[in-house]
XYZ file of C-alpha atoms in Angstrom:
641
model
C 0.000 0.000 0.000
C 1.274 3.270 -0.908
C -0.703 6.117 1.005
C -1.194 4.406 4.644
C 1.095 6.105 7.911
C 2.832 2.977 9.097
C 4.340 4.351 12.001
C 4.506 7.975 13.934
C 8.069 7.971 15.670
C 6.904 8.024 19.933
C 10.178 7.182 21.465
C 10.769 9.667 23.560
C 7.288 9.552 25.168
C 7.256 6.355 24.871
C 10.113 6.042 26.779
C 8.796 8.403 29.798
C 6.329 6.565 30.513
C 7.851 3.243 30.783
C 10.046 5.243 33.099
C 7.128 6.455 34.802
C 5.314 2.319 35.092
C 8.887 1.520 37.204
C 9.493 3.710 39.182
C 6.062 4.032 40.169
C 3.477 1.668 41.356
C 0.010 3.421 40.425
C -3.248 3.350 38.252
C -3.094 5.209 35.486
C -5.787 6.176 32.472
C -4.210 6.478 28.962
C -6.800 8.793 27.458
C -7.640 8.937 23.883
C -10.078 7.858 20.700
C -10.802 4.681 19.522
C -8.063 4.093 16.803
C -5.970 6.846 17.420
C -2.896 4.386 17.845
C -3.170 3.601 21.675
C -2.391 0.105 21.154
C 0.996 0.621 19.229
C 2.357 3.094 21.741
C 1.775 0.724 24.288
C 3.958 -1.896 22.051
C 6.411 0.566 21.626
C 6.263 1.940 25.838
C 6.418 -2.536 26.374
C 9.685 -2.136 24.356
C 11.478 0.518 26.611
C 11.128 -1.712 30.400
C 13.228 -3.937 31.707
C 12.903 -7.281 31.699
C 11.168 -8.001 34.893
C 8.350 -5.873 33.968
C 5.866 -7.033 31.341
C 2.351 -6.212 30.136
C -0.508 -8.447 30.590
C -3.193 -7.758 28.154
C -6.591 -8.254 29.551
C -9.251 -8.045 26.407
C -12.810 -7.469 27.585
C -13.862 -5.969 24.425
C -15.679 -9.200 23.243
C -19.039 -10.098 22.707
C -18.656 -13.502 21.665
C -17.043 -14.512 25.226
C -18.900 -15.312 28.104
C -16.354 -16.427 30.640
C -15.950 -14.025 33.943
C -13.839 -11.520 34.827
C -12.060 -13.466 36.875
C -11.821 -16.507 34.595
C -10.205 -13.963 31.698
C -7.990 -11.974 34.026
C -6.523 -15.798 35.426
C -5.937 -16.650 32.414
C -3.745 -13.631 31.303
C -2.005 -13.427 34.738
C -1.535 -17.191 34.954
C -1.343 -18.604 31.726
C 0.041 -21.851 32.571
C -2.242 -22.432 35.578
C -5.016 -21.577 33.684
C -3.857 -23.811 30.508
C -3.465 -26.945 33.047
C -6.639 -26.524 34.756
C -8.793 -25.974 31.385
C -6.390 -29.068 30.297
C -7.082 -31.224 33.638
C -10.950 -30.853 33.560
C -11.206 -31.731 29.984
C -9.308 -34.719 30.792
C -11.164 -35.865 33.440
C -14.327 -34.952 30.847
C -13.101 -37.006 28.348
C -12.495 -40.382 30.964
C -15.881 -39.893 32.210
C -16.833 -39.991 28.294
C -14.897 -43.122 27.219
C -15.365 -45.016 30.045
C -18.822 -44.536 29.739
C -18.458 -46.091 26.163
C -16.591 -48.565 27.150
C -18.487 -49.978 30.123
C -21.770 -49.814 27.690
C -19.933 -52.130 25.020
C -18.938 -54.597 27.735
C -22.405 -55.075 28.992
C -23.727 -55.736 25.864
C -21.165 -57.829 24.418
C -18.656 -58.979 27.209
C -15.215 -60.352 25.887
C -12.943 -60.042 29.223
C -12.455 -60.225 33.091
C -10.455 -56.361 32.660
C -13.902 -54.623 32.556
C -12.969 -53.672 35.947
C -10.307 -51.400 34.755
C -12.704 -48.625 33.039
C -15.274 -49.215 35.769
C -12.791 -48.082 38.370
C -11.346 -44.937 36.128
C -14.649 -43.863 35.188
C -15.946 -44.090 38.929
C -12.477 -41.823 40.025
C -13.242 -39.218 36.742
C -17.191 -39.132 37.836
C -16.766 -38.775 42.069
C -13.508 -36.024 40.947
C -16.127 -34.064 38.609
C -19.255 -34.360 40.840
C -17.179 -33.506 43.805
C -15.743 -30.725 42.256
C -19.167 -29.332 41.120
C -20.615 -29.817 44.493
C -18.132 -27.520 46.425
C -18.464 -25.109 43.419
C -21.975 -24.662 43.811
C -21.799 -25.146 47.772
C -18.439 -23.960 49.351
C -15.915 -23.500 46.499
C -15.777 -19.972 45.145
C -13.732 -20.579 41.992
C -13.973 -17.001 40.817
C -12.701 -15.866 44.083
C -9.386 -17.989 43.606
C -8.442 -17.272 40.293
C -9.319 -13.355 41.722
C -7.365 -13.769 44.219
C -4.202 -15.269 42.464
C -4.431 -12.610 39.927
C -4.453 -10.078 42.208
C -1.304 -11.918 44.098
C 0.589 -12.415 40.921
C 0.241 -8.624 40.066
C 0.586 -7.202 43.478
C 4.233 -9.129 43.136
C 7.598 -7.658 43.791
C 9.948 -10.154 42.026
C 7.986 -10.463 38.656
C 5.860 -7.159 37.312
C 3.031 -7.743 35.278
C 1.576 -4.606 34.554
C -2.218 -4.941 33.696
C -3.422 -3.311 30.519
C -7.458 -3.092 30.189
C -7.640 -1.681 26.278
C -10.988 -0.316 24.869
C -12.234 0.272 28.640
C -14.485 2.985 27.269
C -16.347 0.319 25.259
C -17.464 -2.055 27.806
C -20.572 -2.278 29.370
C -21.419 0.067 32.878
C -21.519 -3.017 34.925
C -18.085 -4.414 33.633
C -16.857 -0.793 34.395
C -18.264 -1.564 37.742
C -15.968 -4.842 38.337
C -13.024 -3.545 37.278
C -13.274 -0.410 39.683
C -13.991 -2.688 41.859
C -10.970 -5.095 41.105
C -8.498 -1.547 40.533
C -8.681 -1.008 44.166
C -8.477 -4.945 45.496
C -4.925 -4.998 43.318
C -3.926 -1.678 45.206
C -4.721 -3.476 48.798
C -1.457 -4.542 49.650
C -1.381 -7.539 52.189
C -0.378 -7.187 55.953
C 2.539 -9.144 58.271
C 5.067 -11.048 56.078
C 3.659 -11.415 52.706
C 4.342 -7.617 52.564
C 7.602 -8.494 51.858
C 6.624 -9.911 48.470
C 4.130 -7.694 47.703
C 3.575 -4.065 46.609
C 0.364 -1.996 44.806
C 0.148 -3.298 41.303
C 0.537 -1.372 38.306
C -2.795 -1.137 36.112
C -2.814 1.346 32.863
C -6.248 1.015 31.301
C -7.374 2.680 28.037
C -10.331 4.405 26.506
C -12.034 7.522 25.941
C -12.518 9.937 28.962
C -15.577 11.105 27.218
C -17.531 8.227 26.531
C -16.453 6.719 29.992
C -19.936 5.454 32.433
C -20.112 7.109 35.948
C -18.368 9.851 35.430
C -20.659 11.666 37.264
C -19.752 10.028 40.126
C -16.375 10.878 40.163
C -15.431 7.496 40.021
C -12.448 7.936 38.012
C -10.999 10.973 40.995
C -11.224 8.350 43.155
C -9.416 5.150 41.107
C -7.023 7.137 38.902
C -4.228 8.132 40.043
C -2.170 9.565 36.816
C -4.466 10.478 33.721
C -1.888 10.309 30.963
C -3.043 11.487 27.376
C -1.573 10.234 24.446
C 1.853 12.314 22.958
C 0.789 14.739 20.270
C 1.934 13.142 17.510
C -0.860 11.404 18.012
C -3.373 13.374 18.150
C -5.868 14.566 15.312
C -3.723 18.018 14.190
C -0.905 15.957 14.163
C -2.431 13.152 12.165
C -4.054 15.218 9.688
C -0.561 16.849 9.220
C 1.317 13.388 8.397
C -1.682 12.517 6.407
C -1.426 15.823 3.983
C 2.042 15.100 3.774
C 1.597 11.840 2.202
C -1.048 12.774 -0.194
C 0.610 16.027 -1.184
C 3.729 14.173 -1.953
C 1.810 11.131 -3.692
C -0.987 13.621 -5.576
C 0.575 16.803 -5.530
C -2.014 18.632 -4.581
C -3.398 21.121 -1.839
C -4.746 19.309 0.479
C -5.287 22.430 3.124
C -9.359 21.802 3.355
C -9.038 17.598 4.232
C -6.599 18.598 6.788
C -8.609 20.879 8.317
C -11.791 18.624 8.007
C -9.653 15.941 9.928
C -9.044 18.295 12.488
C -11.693 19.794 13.152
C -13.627 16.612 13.590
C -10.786 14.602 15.333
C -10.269 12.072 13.075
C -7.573 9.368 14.230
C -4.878 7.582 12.517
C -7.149 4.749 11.871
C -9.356 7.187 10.164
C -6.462 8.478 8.256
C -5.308 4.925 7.132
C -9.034 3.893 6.241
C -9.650 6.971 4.076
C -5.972 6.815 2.680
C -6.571 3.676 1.309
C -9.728 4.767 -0.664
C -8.074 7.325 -2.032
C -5.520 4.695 -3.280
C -7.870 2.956 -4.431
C -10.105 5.659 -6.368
C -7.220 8.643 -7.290
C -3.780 6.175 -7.936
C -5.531 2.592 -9.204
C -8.106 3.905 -11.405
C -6.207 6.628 -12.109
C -8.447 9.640 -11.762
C -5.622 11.945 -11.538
C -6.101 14.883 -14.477
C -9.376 13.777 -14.920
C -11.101 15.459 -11.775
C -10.951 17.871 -9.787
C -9.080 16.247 -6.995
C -9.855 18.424 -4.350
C -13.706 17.336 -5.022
C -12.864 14.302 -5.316
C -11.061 13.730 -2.127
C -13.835 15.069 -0.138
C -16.187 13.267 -2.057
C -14.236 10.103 -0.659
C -14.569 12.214 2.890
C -18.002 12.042 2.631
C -18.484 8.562 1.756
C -16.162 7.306 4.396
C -17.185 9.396 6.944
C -20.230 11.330 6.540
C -22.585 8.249 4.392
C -25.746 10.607 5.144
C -24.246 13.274 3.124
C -22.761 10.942 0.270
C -26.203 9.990 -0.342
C -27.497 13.223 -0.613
C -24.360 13.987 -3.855
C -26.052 10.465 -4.978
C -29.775 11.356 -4.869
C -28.363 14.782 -6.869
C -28.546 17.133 -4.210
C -26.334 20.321 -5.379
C -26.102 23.620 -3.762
C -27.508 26.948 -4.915
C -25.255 28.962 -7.396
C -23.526 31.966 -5.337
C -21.462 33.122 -7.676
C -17.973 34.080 -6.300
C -18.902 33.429 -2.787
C -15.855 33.005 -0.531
C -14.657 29.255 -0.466
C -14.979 28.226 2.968
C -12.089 27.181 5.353
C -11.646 26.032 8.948
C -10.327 29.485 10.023
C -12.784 31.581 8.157
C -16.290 29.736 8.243
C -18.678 31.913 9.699
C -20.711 29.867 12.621
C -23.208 33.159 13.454
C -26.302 31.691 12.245
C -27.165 29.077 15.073
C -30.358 27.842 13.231
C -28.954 26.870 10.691
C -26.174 23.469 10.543
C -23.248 25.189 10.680
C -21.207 22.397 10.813
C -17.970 22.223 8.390
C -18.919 19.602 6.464
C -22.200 21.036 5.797
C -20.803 24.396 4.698
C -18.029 22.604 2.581
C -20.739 21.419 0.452
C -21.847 24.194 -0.168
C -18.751 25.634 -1.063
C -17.262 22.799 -2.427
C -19.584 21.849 -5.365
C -19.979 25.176 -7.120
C -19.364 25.233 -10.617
C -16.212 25.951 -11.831
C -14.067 26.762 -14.893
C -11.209 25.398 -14.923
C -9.861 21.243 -15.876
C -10.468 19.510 -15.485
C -14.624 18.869 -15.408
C -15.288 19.541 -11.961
C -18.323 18.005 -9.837
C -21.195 18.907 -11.706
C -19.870 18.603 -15.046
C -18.900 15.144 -14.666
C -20.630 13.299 -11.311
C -20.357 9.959 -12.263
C -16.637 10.311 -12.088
C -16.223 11.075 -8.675
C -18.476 8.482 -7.348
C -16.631 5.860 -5.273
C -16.820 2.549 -7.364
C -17.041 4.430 -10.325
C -14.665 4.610 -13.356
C -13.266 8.049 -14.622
C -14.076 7.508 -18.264
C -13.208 11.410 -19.775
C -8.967 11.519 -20.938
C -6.087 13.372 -18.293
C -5.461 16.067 -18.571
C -2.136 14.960 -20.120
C -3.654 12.839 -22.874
C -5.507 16.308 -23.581
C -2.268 18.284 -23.490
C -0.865 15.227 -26.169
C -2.968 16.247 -28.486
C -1.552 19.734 -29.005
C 1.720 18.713 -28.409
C 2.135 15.304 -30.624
C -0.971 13.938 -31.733
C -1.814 16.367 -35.121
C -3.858 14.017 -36.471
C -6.095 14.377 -33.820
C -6.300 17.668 -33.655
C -7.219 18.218 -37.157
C -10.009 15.775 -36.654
C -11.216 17.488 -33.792
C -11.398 20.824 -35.900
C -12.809 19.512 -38.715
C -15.097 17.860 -36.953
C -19.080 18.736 -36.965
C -21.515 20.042 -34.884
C -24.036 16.914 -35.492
C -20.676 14.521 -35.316
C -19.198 15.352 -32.301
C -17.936 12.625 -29.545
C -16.660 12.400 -26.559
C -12.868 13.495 -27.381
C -14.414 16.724 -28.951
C -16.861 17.841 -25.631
C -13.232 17.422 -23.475
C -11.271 18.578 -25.852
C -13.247 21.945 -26.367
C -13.814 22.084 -22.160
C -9.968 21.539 -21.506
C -9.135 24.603 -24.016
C -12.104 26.890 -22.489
C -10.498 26.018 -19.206
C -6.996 26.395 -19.942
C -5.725 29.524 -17.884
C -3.666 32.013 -19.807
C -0.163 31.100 -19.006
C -1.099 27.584 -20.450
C -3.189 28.479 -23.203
C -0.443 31.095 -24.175
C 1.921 28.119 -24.965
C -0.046 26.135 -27.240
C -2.049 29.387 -29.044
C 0.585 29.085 -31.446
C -0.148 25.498 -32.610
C -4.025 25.785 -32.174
C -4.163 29.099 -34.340
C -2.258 27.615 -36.985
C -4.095 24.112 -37.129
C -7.467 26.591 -36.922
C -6.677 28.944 -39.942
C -5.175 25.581 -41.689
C -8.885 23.647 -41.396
C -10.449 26.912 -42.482
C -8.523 27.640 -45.744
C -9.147 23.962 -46.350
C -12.022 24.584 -48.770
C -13.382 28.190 -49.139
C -16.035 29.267 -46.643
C -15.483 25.927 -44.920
C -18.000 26.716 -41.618
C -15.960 26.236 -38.368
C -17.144 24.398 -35.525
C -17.487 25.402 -31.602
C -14.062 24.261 -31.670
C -12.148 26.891 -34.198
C -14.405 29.522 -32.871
C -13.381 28.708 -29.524
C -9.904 29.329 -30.087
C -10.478 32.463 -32.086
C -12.524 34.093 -29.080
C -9.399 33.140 -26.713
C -6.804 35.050 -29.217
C -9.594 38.288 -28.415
C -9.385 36.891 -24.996
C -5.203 36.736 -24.603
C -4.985 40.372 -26.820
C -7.266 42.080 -24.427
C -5.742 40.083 -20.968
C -2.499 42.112 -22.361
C -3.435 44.926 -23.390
C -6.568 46.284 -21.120
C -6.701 50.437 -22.571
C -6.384 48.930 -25.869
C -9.139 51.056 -28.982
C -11.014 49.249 -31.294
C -9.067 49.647 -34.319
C -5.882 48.427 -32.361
C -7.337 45.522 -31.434
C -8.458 44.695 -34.835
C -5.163 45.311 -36.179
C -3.219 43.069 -33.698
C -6.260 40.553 -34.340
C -5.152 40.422 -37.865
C -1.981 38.365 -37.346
C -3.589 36.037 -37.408
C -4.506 36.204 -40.820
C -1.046 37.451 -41.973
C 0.319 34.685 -40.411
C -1.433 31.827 -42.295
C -0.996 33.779 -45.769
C -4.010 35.744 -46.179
C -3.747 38.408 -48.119
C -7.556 39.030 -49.687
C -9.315 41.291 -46.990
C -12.843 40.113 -47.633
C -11.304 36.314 -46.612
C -10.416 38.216 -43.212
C -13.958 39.069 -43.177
C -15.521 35.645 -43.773
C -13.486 34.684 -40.817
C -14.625 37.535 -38.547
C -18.211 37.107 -39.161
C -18.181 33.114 -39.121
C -15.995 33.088 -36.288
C -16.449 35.153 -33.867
C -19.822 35.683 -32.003
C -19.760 39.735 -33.218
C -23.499 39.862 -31.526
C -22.440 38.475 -28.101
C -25.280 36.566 -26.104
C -28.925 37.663 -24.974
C -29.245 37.178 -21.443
C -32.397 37.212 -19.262
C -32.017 38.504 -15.891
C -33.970 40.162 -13.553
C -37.339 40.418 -15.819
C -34.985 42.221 -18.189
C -33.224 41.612 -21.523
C -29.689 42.338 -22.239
C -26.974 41.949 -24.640
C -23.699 41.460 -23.989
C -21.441 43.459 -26.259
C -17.696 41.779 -27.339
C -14.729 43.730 -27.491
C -14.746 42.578 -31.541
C -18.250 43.346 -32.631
C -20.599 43.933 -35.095
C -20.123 47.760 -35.029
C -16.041 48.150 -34.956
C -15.373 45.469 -37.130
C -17.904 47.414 -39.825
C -16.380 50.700 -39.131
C -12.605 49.260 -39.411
C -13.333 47.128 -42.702
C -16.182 50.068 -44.610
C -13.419 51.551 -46.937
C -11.978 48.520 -47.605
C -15.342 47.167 -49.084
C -16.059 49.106 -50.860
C -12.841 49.905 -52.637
C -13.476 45.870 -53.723
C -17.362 46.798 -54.413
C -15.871 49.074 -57.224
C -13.521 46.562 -58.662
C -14.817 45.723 -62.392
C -14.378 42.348 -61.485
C -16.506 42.407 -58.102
C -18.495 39.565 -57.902
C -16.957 36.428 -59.352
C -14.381 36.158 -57.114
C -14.692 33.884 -53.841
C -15.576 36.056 -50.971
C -16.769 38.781 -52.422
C -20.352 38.548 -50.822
C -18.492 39.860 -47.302
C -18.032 42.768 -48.698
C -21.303 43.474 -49.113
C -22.501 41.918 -45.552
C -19.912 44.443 -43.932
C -21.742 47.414 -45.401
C -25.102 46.372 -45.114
C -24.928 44.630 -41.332
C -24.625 41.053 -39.855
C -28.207 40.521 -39.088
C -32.404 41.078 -40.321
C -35.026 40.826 -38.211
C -38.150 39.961 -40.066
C -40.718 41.420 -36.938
C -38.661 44.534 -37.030
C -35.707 46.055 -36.075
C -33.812 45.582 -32.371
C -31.489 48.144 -33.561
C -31.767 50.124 -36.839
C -28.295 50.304 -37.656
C -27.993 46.585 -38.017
C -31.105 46.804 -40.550
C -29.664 45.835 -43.953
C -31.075 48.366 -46.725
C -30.855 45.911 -49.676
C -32.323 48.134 -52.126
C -29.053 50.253 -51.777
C -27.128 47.611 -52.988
C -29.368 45.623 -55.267
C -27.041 46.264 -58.277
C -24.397 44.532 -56.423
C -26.039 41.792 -54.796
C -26.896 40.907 -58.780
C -23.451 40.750 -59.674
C -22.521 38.337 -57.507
C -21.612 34.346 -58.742
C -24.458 31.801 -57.617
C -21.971 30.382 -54.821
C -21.830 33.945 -53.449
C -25.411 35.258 -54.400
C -26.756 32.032 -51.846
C -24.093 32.544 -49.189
C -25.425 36.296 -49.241
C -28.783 35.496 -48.590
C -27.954 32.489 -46.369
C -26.486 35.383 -44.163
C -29.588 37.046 -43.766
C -31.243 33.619 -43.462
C -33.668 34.475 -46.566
C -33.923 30.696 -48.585
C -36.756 29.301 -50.260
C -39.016 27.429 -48.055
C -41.054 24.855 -49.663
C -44.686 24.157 -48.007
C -47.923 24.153 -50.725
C -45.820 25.960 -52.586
C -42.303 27.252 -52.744
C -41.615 30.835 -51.161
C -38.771 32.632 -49.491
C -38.592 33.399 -46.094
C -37.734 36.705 -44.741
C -39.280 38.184 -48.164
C -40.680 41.192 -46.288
C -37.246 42.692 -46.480
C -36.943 42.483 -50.309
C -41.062 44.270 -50.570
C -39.639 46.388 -53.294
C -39.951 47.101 -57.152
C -36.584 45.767 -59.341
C -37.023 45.437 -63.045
C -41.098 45.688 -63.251
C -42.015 42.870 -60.451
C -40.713 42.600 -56.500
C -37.331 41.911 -55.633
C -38.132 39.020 -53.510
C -39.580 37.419 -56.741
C -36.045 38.088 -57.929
C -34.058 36.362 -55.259
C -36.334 33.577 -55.194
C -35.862 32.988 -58.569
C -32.146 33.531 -58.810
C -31.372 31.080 -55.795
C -33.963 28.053 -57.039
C -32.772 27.927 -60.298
C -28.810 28.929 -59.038
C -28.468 30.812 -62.234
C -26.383 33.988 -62.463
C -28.779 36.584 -63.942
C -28.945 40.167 -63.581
């Protein structure tokens, strides 16, 4: 196992406290959690005495037994006693048995004078046993022996067994009773000359002072006499430090809010182990790393380990309410004013914790099924991702020429990894994904780019204006351009295509608060008009205009990007066709339908064939209505004019 804390170094308390269990003969409490590693220091304090002391273990903690007190205390005190006894009476058992056998064979079927033999065994086994269970029920306290030896053999001066009761926090109140009880009959030291071999035995038991019974009766003021709590390194801060350590150095990554949660809710070093080892088992063997979040996904694992309530609630879909770029909660800066509420750190983790983010990989609610325990990461690392720009070009001109209707798996991560990138690391591959871009787009003219190419053309706007904040609108455009000039294109109305296919020159409507909006790009409809008008038309008066590729944009530029067949959002986006009919005409039947494809005005076949958005073209040309025109001209795809 990789991530698991074998061992936290104890030797010099350790070593303290042995001195402590010689030189003095006294009851003492060892105070912490279940699993917080009581058991090992006591190995390790074992290790430091000398050889005439020893620990005797005395397990309670154990359902399945039913034998006394004193019958399990004998028997860890007096092994060999206890062994022989166990040993005698089964022997005894077991002559009473076959004897009993044999004397029933011989009655039935006699075959010898030596029946005598068995008889007289069986008679000694049965009068030794009924005798013996006589006195036990009548005179013989058994239980008070094997107390009493016990209590002698710890209570002795030449041989110390120190008595260990582990897990005393776990036993039942009337067990706690007995061995209060028993504490103070080992302290009793006995009178006249067995004094000389005797002396108040040393007892260390273990548990929980929180969870102990009677407490309230200040039973422990009056047993104890040393409370000793277990050496810090121990202790929750201490294992939630060794246990960042491990899975910063193994996952390399910030590991600040498990450490805290660890903390804060004393978790033990059995805790740590058990919740190491399912993040071996869900980060390093299925190898999740660069595919989530790992952050999530280690408290994810938290949750499931620790908090099962609250994994269920991720797996019935439970996800808290969007709050924007509220401050990501911490152990030092939670806020714990609202009483009514569960204010609990776990509680306000999740809420914290699952927010959506931007930034790869997926996180939480992108992706949920991938940071499920027992479920497989199926998206590519972030390193395969990274391949792909680095090595892989095939694959990244598949990816870019891919199409909206076609797109797979590789493409949706692909496209969320670049949107994600932050702009140091996108900075180092814009180079490569610019050039692959314009190289898929010059492939075939007007080839239509996917979310993909216009992705990366938005980040170039994005990386320009991250650098260059004051920066006007013609400057912008300008250092846009290099883009262009760097693939080889030299016809402006190409550069056009490419703005207007793109880039989202519109921006987005939003809804929010009853209202409508628009959000306006820094590249938009308006500046890249303004910045290309001369240009187009200096190639609207070539004689030539209009059977060369492209030369439609020059038209769009002038005229706007958009119609609105119930009427105009804003009038300067409008189109006046009828100032530009003569053009329009002269354009080549590829160009004349990517025109009106702009404006989305196509024939439209229902009883009969018409042409949508005609109430743009309601106007006279050559003795009948434009629209008549167009219609014409783009069914038939013949170049008249």
């Amino acid at each position: 196992m990789v991530l698991r804390i074998d061992r936290i170094d104890t030797k010099e308390q350790a070593q303290i406290f042995a001195e402590r269990l010689v030189s003095s003969s006294q009851i003492y409490f060892l105070d912490g959690a279940w699993g917080s590693g009581k058991s090992e220091y006591l190995k390790n304090v074992e290790s430091y005495l000398p050889k005439q002391f020893k620990f005797v273990q005395l397990t309670l903690w154990k359902p399945s037994s039913k034998a006394t007190l004193a019958k399990k205390l004998f028997a860890v005190t007096n092994p060999y006693l206890s062994f022989l006894g166990t040993f005698f009476g089964w022997v005894l058992i077991s002559i009473m048995v076959f004897g009993s056998i044999v004397l029933t064979y011989e009655s039935v079927m006699p075959t010898s004078n030596t029946r005598d033999i068995p008889l007289l065994i069986t008679a000694i086994a049965v009068i030794v046993t009924t005798l013996y269970g006589f006195l036990k029920r009548k005179w013989l306290d058994v239980d008070c022996i094997r107390m009493v030896m016990s209590s002698w053999t710890l209570r002795s001066k030449r041989h110390h067994k120190i008595l260990v009761v582990d897990d005393f926090d776990r036993l039942d109140e009337n067990l706690q009773r007995e061995l209060y009880i028993l504490f103070n009959s080992v302290r009793a030291v006995p009178s006249g000359l067995l004094k000389a071999f005797q002396e108040p035995a040393r007892v260390v038991f273990v548990g929980d002072l929180r969870k102990l019974k009677n407490t309230e009766d200040n039973y422990l003021g009056k047993i104890i006499d040393q409370k000793v709590a277990l050496p810090f390194r121990l202790q929750s801060n201490s294992v939630a430090h060794y246990m960042a350590i491990k899975l910063t150095n193994e996952l390399g990554c910030d590991c600040s809010m498990i450490k805290g949660l660890f903390t804060e809710e004393k978790r033990t070093l059995r805790d740590a182990n058990q919740f190491l080892a399912y993040v071996e088992q869900e980060v390093i063997e299925e190898r999740k790393a660069g595919k989530v979040q790992l952050d999530q996904e280690l408290f994810v694992i938290y949750l499931y380990v620790f908090h099962p309530d609250k994994y269920r609630m991720l797996l019935d879909g439970w996800l808290p309410e969007s709050k924007g770029s509220k401050e990501v909660v911490s152990p030092t800066n939670r806020k714990v004013e609202d009483k009514k509420h569960d204010t609990t750190l776990v509680t306000e983790l999740m809420q914290a914790m699952f927010q959506p983010r931007s930034s790869n990989p997926p996180d939480f609610q992108k992706n949920k099924s991938a940071y499920f325990v027992n479920e497989l990461a199926t998206n590519h690392s972030l390193f395969e991702l990274r391949e792909i720009i680095d090595s892989d070009s095939e694959t990244l001109v598949r990816l870019l020429s891919a199409n909206e209707a076609s797109k797979d798996a590789w493409y949706e991560e692909f496209c969320y990894f670049i949107e994600n990138m932050v702009a140091e690391e996108y900075e180092t591959v814009q180079q490569v994904l610019e050039q692959s871009a314009m190289l898929i787009m010059r492939s075939e003219v007007r080839h239509q780019p996917n979310s993909l190419i216009r992705l990366i053309f938005r980040r170039r706007c994005d990386a320009i204006i991250g650098k260059n904040r004051d920066i006007h609108d013609k400057d912008l455009i300008i250092k846009y351009n290099e883009i262009f000039a760097s693939a080889g294109v030299i016809n402006p109305t190409e550069c056009m295509f490419y703005y207007r296919t793109c880039l989202d020159l519109y921006g987005r409507w939003e809804y929010e608060g009853g209202y409508i909006s628009r959000s306006v790009p820094f590249i938009n409809n308006k500046n890249v008009m303004e910045y290309f008008s001369d240009t187009a038309r200096t190639v609207e008066g070539n004689l030539n205009f209009g059977k060369n590729d492209y030369d439609a944009e020059a038209l769009i530029v002038q005229l706007g990007y958009s119609y609105y067949i119930d009427g105009p959002i804003d009038p300067h986006v409008n189109p006046d066709f009828r100032s530009k009919v003569g053009s329009i005409e002269k354009l080549k039947p590829s160009e004349y339908q990517e025109f009106w494809k702009t404006y989305n005005i196509q024939p439209w076949e229902n009883d009969r064939t018409v042409l949508t958005g005609s109430k743009a073209l309601d106007f006279d040309y050559r003795g009948q209505k434009y629209s008549v025109n167009v219609l014409n001209r783009l069914t038939r795809g013949s170049n008249q004019g």
